[in-house]
Amino acid sequence: MVYFIGAGPGDPELITVKGQRLLGEADIIIYAGSLVNKELLKPAKSGCKIYNSAQMTLEEVIAVMEEGEREGKMTVRLHTGDPSIYGAIREQMDELDKRGIHYEVVPGVSSFCAAAAALKKEYTLPGVTQTIILTRMEGRTEVPDRESIQALASHKATMIIFLSVQMIDELVKRLQAGYGEDTPIAVVYKASWPEQKVIRGTLGNISALVGRENVRKTALIVVGGFLGNDYELSRLYDKTFSHEYRSAAE
Ligand code: SAH
């Protein structure tokens, strides 16, 4: 049996209860060494074989899982954040399907949720936006043309950009095609880690601020009116608005 587990954004207390329990039961752990906090490996039982996938190919990862399966062992594949977002999990699941190896997925707290917590903001504000776009800018890996930053920015929704802080200058230029120059933007480096940094600015000045802090990786860029202070109150808690769980005040 193989479990794909979301490790959460970094703070070892932000893995799920289920994920932590399975880590303690694993015979084999393959973790994404570039981003997973090593603290999470502490509950591993003695004799557990631990592999860092940063130095491995897809074939090598699958070979470890396959061998474990032959020996009746339980393998945990530990991914950063939630594995469904830039996790390269699908290609592993497809290989396991081909081999008839059973697996389950345990979700995790994505870094974009940890970034909102660090900022103490809500991504979906009434009267501002009800949409969150999770994306990345093309770099060494392509992004389909119809998902260009300019095209997505035209919606003026909340946008969260992964894997792109090293290209912040170009990214900001493209964002300006959709959002105004005074639109608030923030860069959250290592959300939930002790070394977390939050850099706040506008599209006009963020590049310089990020350059000064020398943030070049492990950061999210979040942009949109949700970072501002103009919004409407939620209908959910509006005393004149009734819904399934509460009738309106007379
Ligand atoms: N599956 C992960 C994302 C993996 S892609 C998730 O759900 O969060 C790796 C990118 O995620 C990094 O380049 C960075 O943009 C972002 N990232 C991961 N952990 C982060 C953290 N703690 N703080 C800020 N950004 C993070």
mmCIF file of N, CA, C and O and ligand atoms in Angstrom, residues 8-11 35 79-87 108-112 114-115 161-166 188-193 217-221, ligand 1:
data_model
loop_
_atom_site.group_PDB
_atom_site.id
_atom_site.type_symbol
_atom_site.label_atom_id
_atom_site.label_comp_id
_atom_site.label_asym_id
_atom_site.label_seq_id
_atom_site.Cartn_x
_atom_site.Cartn_y
_atom_site.Cartn_z
ATOM 1 N N GLY A 8 1.832 19.631 4.206
ATOM 2 C CA GLY A 8 1.544 20.989 4.668
ATOM 3 C C GLY A 8 2.662 21.930 4.246
ATOM 4 O O GLY A 8 3.644 21.514 3.619
ATOM 5 N N PRO A 9 2.544 23.203 4.609
ATOM 6 C CA PRO A 9 3.432 24.241 4.084
ATOM 7 C C PRO A 9 4.803 24.318 4.747
ATOM 8 O O PRO A 9 5.687 24.994 4.231
ATOM 9 N N GLY A 10 5.003 23.666 5.890
ATOM 10 C CA GLY A 10 6.317 23.748 6.533
ATOM 11 C C GLY A 10 6.229 23.493 8.022
ATOM 12 O O GLY A 10 6.890 22.582 8.537
ATOM 13 N N ASP A 11 5.420 24.263 8.741
ATOM 14 C CA ASP A 11 5.240 24.036 10.175
ATOM 15 C C ASP A 11 4.822 22.576 10.384
ATOM 16 O O ASP A 11 3.799 22.138 9.851
ATOM 17 N N LEU A 35 11.502 20.901 -0.168
ATOM 18 C CA LEU A 35 10.546 21.759 0.543
ATOM 19 C C LEU A 35 9.933 21.172 1.808
ATOM 20 O O LEU A 35 9.421 21.906 2.634
ATOM 21 N N HIS A 79 4.531 14.744 0.023
ATOM 22 C CA HIS A 79 4.634 15.908 -0.863
ATOM 23 C C HIS A 79 4.419 17.197 -0.085
ATOM 24 O O HIS A 79 3.665 17.221 0.891
ATOM 25 N N THR A 80 4.996 18.278 -0.545
ATOM 26 C CA THR A 80 4.822 19.550 0.142
ATOM 27 C C THR A 80 3.414 20.129 -0.083
ATOM 28 O O THR A 80 2.814 19.885 -1.127
ATOM 29 N N GLY A 81 2.911 20.848 0.894
ATOM 30 C CA GLY A 81 1.587 21.475 0.775
ATOM 31 C C GLY A 81 0.523 20.425 0.566
ATOM 32 O O GLY A 81 0.444 19.440 1.298
ATOM 33 N N ASP A 82 -0.284 20.634 -0.465
ATOM 34 C CA ASP A 82 -1.223 19.604 -0.909
ATOM 35 C C ASP A 82 -0.691 19.012 -2.206
ATOM 36 O O ASP A 82 -0.286 19.766 -3.100
ATOM 37 N N PRO A 83 -0.718 17.683 -2.341
ATOM 38 C CA PRO A 83 -0.102 17.077 -3.529
ATOM 39 C C PRO A 83 -0.820 17.380 -4.845
ATOM 40 O O PRO A 83 -0.252 17.172 -5.910
ATOM 41 N N SER A 84 -2.043 17.912 -4.787
ATOM 42 C CA SER A 84 -2.772 18.140 -6.043
ATOM 43 C C SER A 84 -2.328 19.411 -6.763
ATOM 44 O O SER A 84 -2.794 19.702 -7.863
ATOM 45 N N ILE A 85 -1.459 20.188 -6.132
ATOM 46 C CA ILE A 85 -1.023 21.455 -6.752
ATOM 47 C C ILE A 85 0.476 21.388 -7.025
ATOM 48 O O ILE A 85 1.283 21.342 -6.094
ATOM 49 N N TYR A 86 0.857 21.344 -8.306
ATOM 50 C CA TYR A 86 2.258 21.241 -8.725
ATOM 51 C C TYR A 86 2.985 20.139 -7.959
ATOM 52 O O TYR A 86 4.135 20.318 -7.548
ATOM 53 N N GLY A 87 2.318 19.017 -7.777
ATOM 54 C CA GLY A 87 2.904 17.939 -6.988
ATOM 55 C C GLY A 87 3.511 16.838 -7.848
ATOM 56 O O GLY A 87 4.192 15.966 -7.329
ATOM 57 N N GLY A 108 -3.365 17.842 2.099
ATOM 58 C CA GLY A 108 -2.565 18.651 3.026
ATOM 59 C C GLY A 108 -2.956 20.113 2.948
ATOM 60 O O GLY A 108 -3.732 20.512 2.081
ATOM 61 N N VAL A 109 -2.412 20.897 3.843
ATOM 62 C CA VAL A 109 -2.647 22.351 3.819
ATOM 63 C C VAL A 109 -1.706 22.949 2.783
ATOM 64 O O VAL A 109 -0.487 22.888 2.939
ATOM 65 N N SER A 110 -2.264 23.501 1.732
ATOM 66 C CA SER A 110 -1.416 24.087 0.694
ATOM 67 C C SER A 110 -0.760 25.373 1.198
ATOM 68 O O SER A 110 -1.303 26.076 2.053
ATOM 69 N N SER A 111 0.378 25.695 0.610
ATOM 70 C CA SER A 111 1.072 26.927 1.005
ATOM 71 C C SER A 111 0.217 28.161 0.745
ATOM 72 O O SER A 111 0.382 29.174 1.408
ATOM 73 N N PHE A 112 -0.725 28.075 -0.216
ATOM 74 C CA PHE A 112 -1.515 29.286 -0.461
ATOM 75 C C PHE A 112 -2.465 29.565 0.707
ATOM 76 O O PHE A 112 -2.804 30.727 0.969
ATOM 77 N N ALA A 114 -1.570 28.794 3.874
ATOM 78 C CA ALA A 114 -0.654 29.317 4.892
ATOM 79 C C ALA A 114 -0.302 30.777 4.607
ATOM 80 O O ALA A 114 -0.087 31.566 5.531
ATOM 81 N N ALA A 115 -0.266 31.150 3.329
ATOM 82 C CA ALA A 115 0.046 32.549 2.984
ATOM 83 C C ALA A 115 -1.076 33.473 3.444
ATOM 84 O O ALA A 115 -0.821 34.550 3.989
ATOM 85 N N ILE A 161 0.382 33.216 -7.296
ATOM 86 C CA ILE A 161 1.336 32.746 -8.300
ATOM 87 C C ILE A 161 2.446 31.959 -7.610
ATOM 88 O O ILE A 161 3.169 32.479 -6.765
ATOM 89 N N PHE A 162 2.528 30.686 -7.989
ATOM 90 C CA PHE A 162 3.530 29.758 -7.459
ATOM 91 C C PHE A 162 4.779 29.815 -8.338
ATOM 92 O O PHE A 162 4.716 30.200 -9.511
ATOM 93 N N LEU A 163 5.898 29.343 -7.818
ATOM 94 C CA LEU A 163 7.075 28.975 -8.613
ATOM 95 C C LEU A 163 7.618 30.096 -9.500
ATOM 96 O O LEU A 163 8.218 29.818 -10.528
ATOM 97 N N SER A 164 7.384 31.347 -9.144
ATOM 98 C CA SER A 164 7.709 32.426 -10.077
ATOM 99 C C SER A 164 8.459 33.605 -9.468
ATOM 100 O O SER A 164 8.763 34.556 -10.189
ATOM 101 N N VAL A 165 8.773 33.571 -8.175
ATOM 102 C CA VAL A 165 9.314 34.778 -7.552
ATOM 103 C C VAL A 165 10.657 35.193 -8.160
ATOM 104 O O VAL A 165 10.998 36.372 -8.199
ATOM 105 N N GLN A 166 11.386 34.211 -8.700
ATOM 106 C CA GLN A 166 12.681 34.542 -9.317
ATOM 107 C C GLN A 166 12.506 35.362 -10.603
ATOM 108 O O GLN A 166 13.456 35.921 -11.116
ATOM 109 N N VAL A 188 4.980 36.199 0.012
ATOM 110 C CA VAL A 188 5.126 35.485 1.285
ATOM 111 C C VAL A 188 6.184 34.406 1.083
ATOM 112 O O VAL A 188 6.010 33.476 0.294
ATOM 113 N N TYR A 189 7.301 34.577 1.799
ATOM 114 C CA TYR A 189 8.425 33.642 1.721
ATOM 115 C C TYR A 189 8.311 32.641 2.868
ATOM 116 O O TYR A 189 8.102 33.033 4.019
ATOM 117 N N LYS A 190 8.384 31.368 2.550
ATOM 118 C CA LYS A 190 8.374 30.283 3.548
ATOM 119 C C LYS A 190 7.255 30.436 4.591
ATOM 120 O O LYS A 190 7.504 30.446 5.817
ATOM 121 N N ALA A 191 6.043 30.565 4.101
ATOM 122 C CA ALA A 191 4.880 30.680 4.981
ATOM 123 C C ALA A 191 4.876 29.556 6.002
ATOM 124 O O ALA A 191 5.099 28.386 5.642
ATOM 125 N N SER A 192 4.679 29.885 7.254
ATOM 126 C CA SER A 192 4.563 28.967 8.396
ATOM 127 C C SER A 192 5.905 28.420 8.907
ATOM 128 O O SER A 192 5.935 27.691 9.890
ATOM 129 N N TRP A 193 7.021 28.753 8.251
ATOM 130 C CA TRP A 193 8.350 28.358 8.752
ATOM 131 C C TRP A 193 8.848 29.451 9.717
ATOM 132 O O TRP A 193 8.406 30.595 9.625
ATOM 133 N N LYS A 217 13.330 32.254 -3.943
ATOM 134 C CA LYS A 217 12.628 30.977 -4.069
ATOM 135 C C LYS A 217 11.706 30.743 -2.873
ATOM 136 O O LYS A 217 11.701 31.536 -1.925
ATOM 137 N N THR A 218 10.930 29.650 -2.941
ATOM 138 C CA THR A 218 10.007 29.250 -1.861
ATOM 139 C C THR A 218 9.116 30.402 -1.418
ATOM 140 O O THR A 218 8.968 30.685 -0.227
ATOM 141 N N ALA A 219 8.534 31.076 -2.381
ATOM 142 C CA ALA A 219 7.648 32.186 -2.047
ATOM 143 C C ALA A 219 6.430 32.168 -2.957
ATOM 144 O O ALA A 219 6.486 31.676 -4.088
ATOM 145 N N LEU A 220 5.355 32.711 -2.450
ATOM 146 C CA LEU A 220 4.138 32.892 -3.237
ATOM 147 C C LEU A 220 3.938 34.372 -3.450
ATOM 148 O O LEU A 220 4.237 35.186 -2.571
ATOM 149 N N ILE A 221 3.402 34.695 -4.616
ATOM 150 C CA ILE A 221 3.052 36.081 -4.918
ATOM 151 C C ILE A 221 1.529 36.135 -4.940
ATOM 152 O O ILE A 221 0.898 35.344 -5.650
HETATM 153 N N1 SAH B 1 2.016 21.407 -3.516
HETATM 154 C C1 SAH B 1 2.587 22.647 -2.983
HETATM 155 C C2 SAH B 1 3.206 23.498 -4.088
HETATM 156 C C3 SAH B 1 4.430 22.870 -4.713
HETATM 157 S S1 SAH B 1 5.183 23.874 -5.933
HETATM 158 C C4 SAH B 1 1.504 23.398 -2.195
HETATM 159 O O1 SAH B 1 0.343 22.983 -2.177
HETATM 160 O O2 SAH B 1 1.848 24.403 -1.571
HETATM 161 C C5 SAH B 1 6.434 24.677 -5.016
HETATM 162 C C6 SAH B 1 6.104 26.152 -4.877
HETATM 163 O O3 SAH B 1 5.115 26.317 -3.880
HETATM 164 C C7 SAH B 1 7.254 27.032 -4.416
HETATM 165 O O4 SAH B 1 8.038 27.451 -5.511
HETATM 166 C C8 SAH B 1 6.528 28.205 -3.815
HETATM 167 O O5 SAH B 1 6.015 29.058 -4.821
HETATM 168 C C9 SAH B 1 5.330 27.511 -3.184
HETATM 169 N N2 SAH B 1 5.552 27.174 -1.766
HETATM 170 C C10 SAH B 1 5.642 25.945 -1.217
HETATM 171 N N3 SAH B 1 5.753 26.030 0.131
HETATM 172 C C11 SAH B 1 5.731 27.343 0.421
HETATM 173 C C12 SAH B 1 5.750 28.094 1.645
HETATM 174 N N4 SAH B 1 5.834 27.496 2.832
HETATM 175 N N5 SAH B 1 5.676 29.441 1.570
HETATM 176 C C13 SAH B 1 5.573 30.068 0.380
HETATM 177 N N6 SAH B 1 5.524 29.415 -0.797
HETATM 178 C C14 SAH B 1 5.598 28.078 -0.773
#
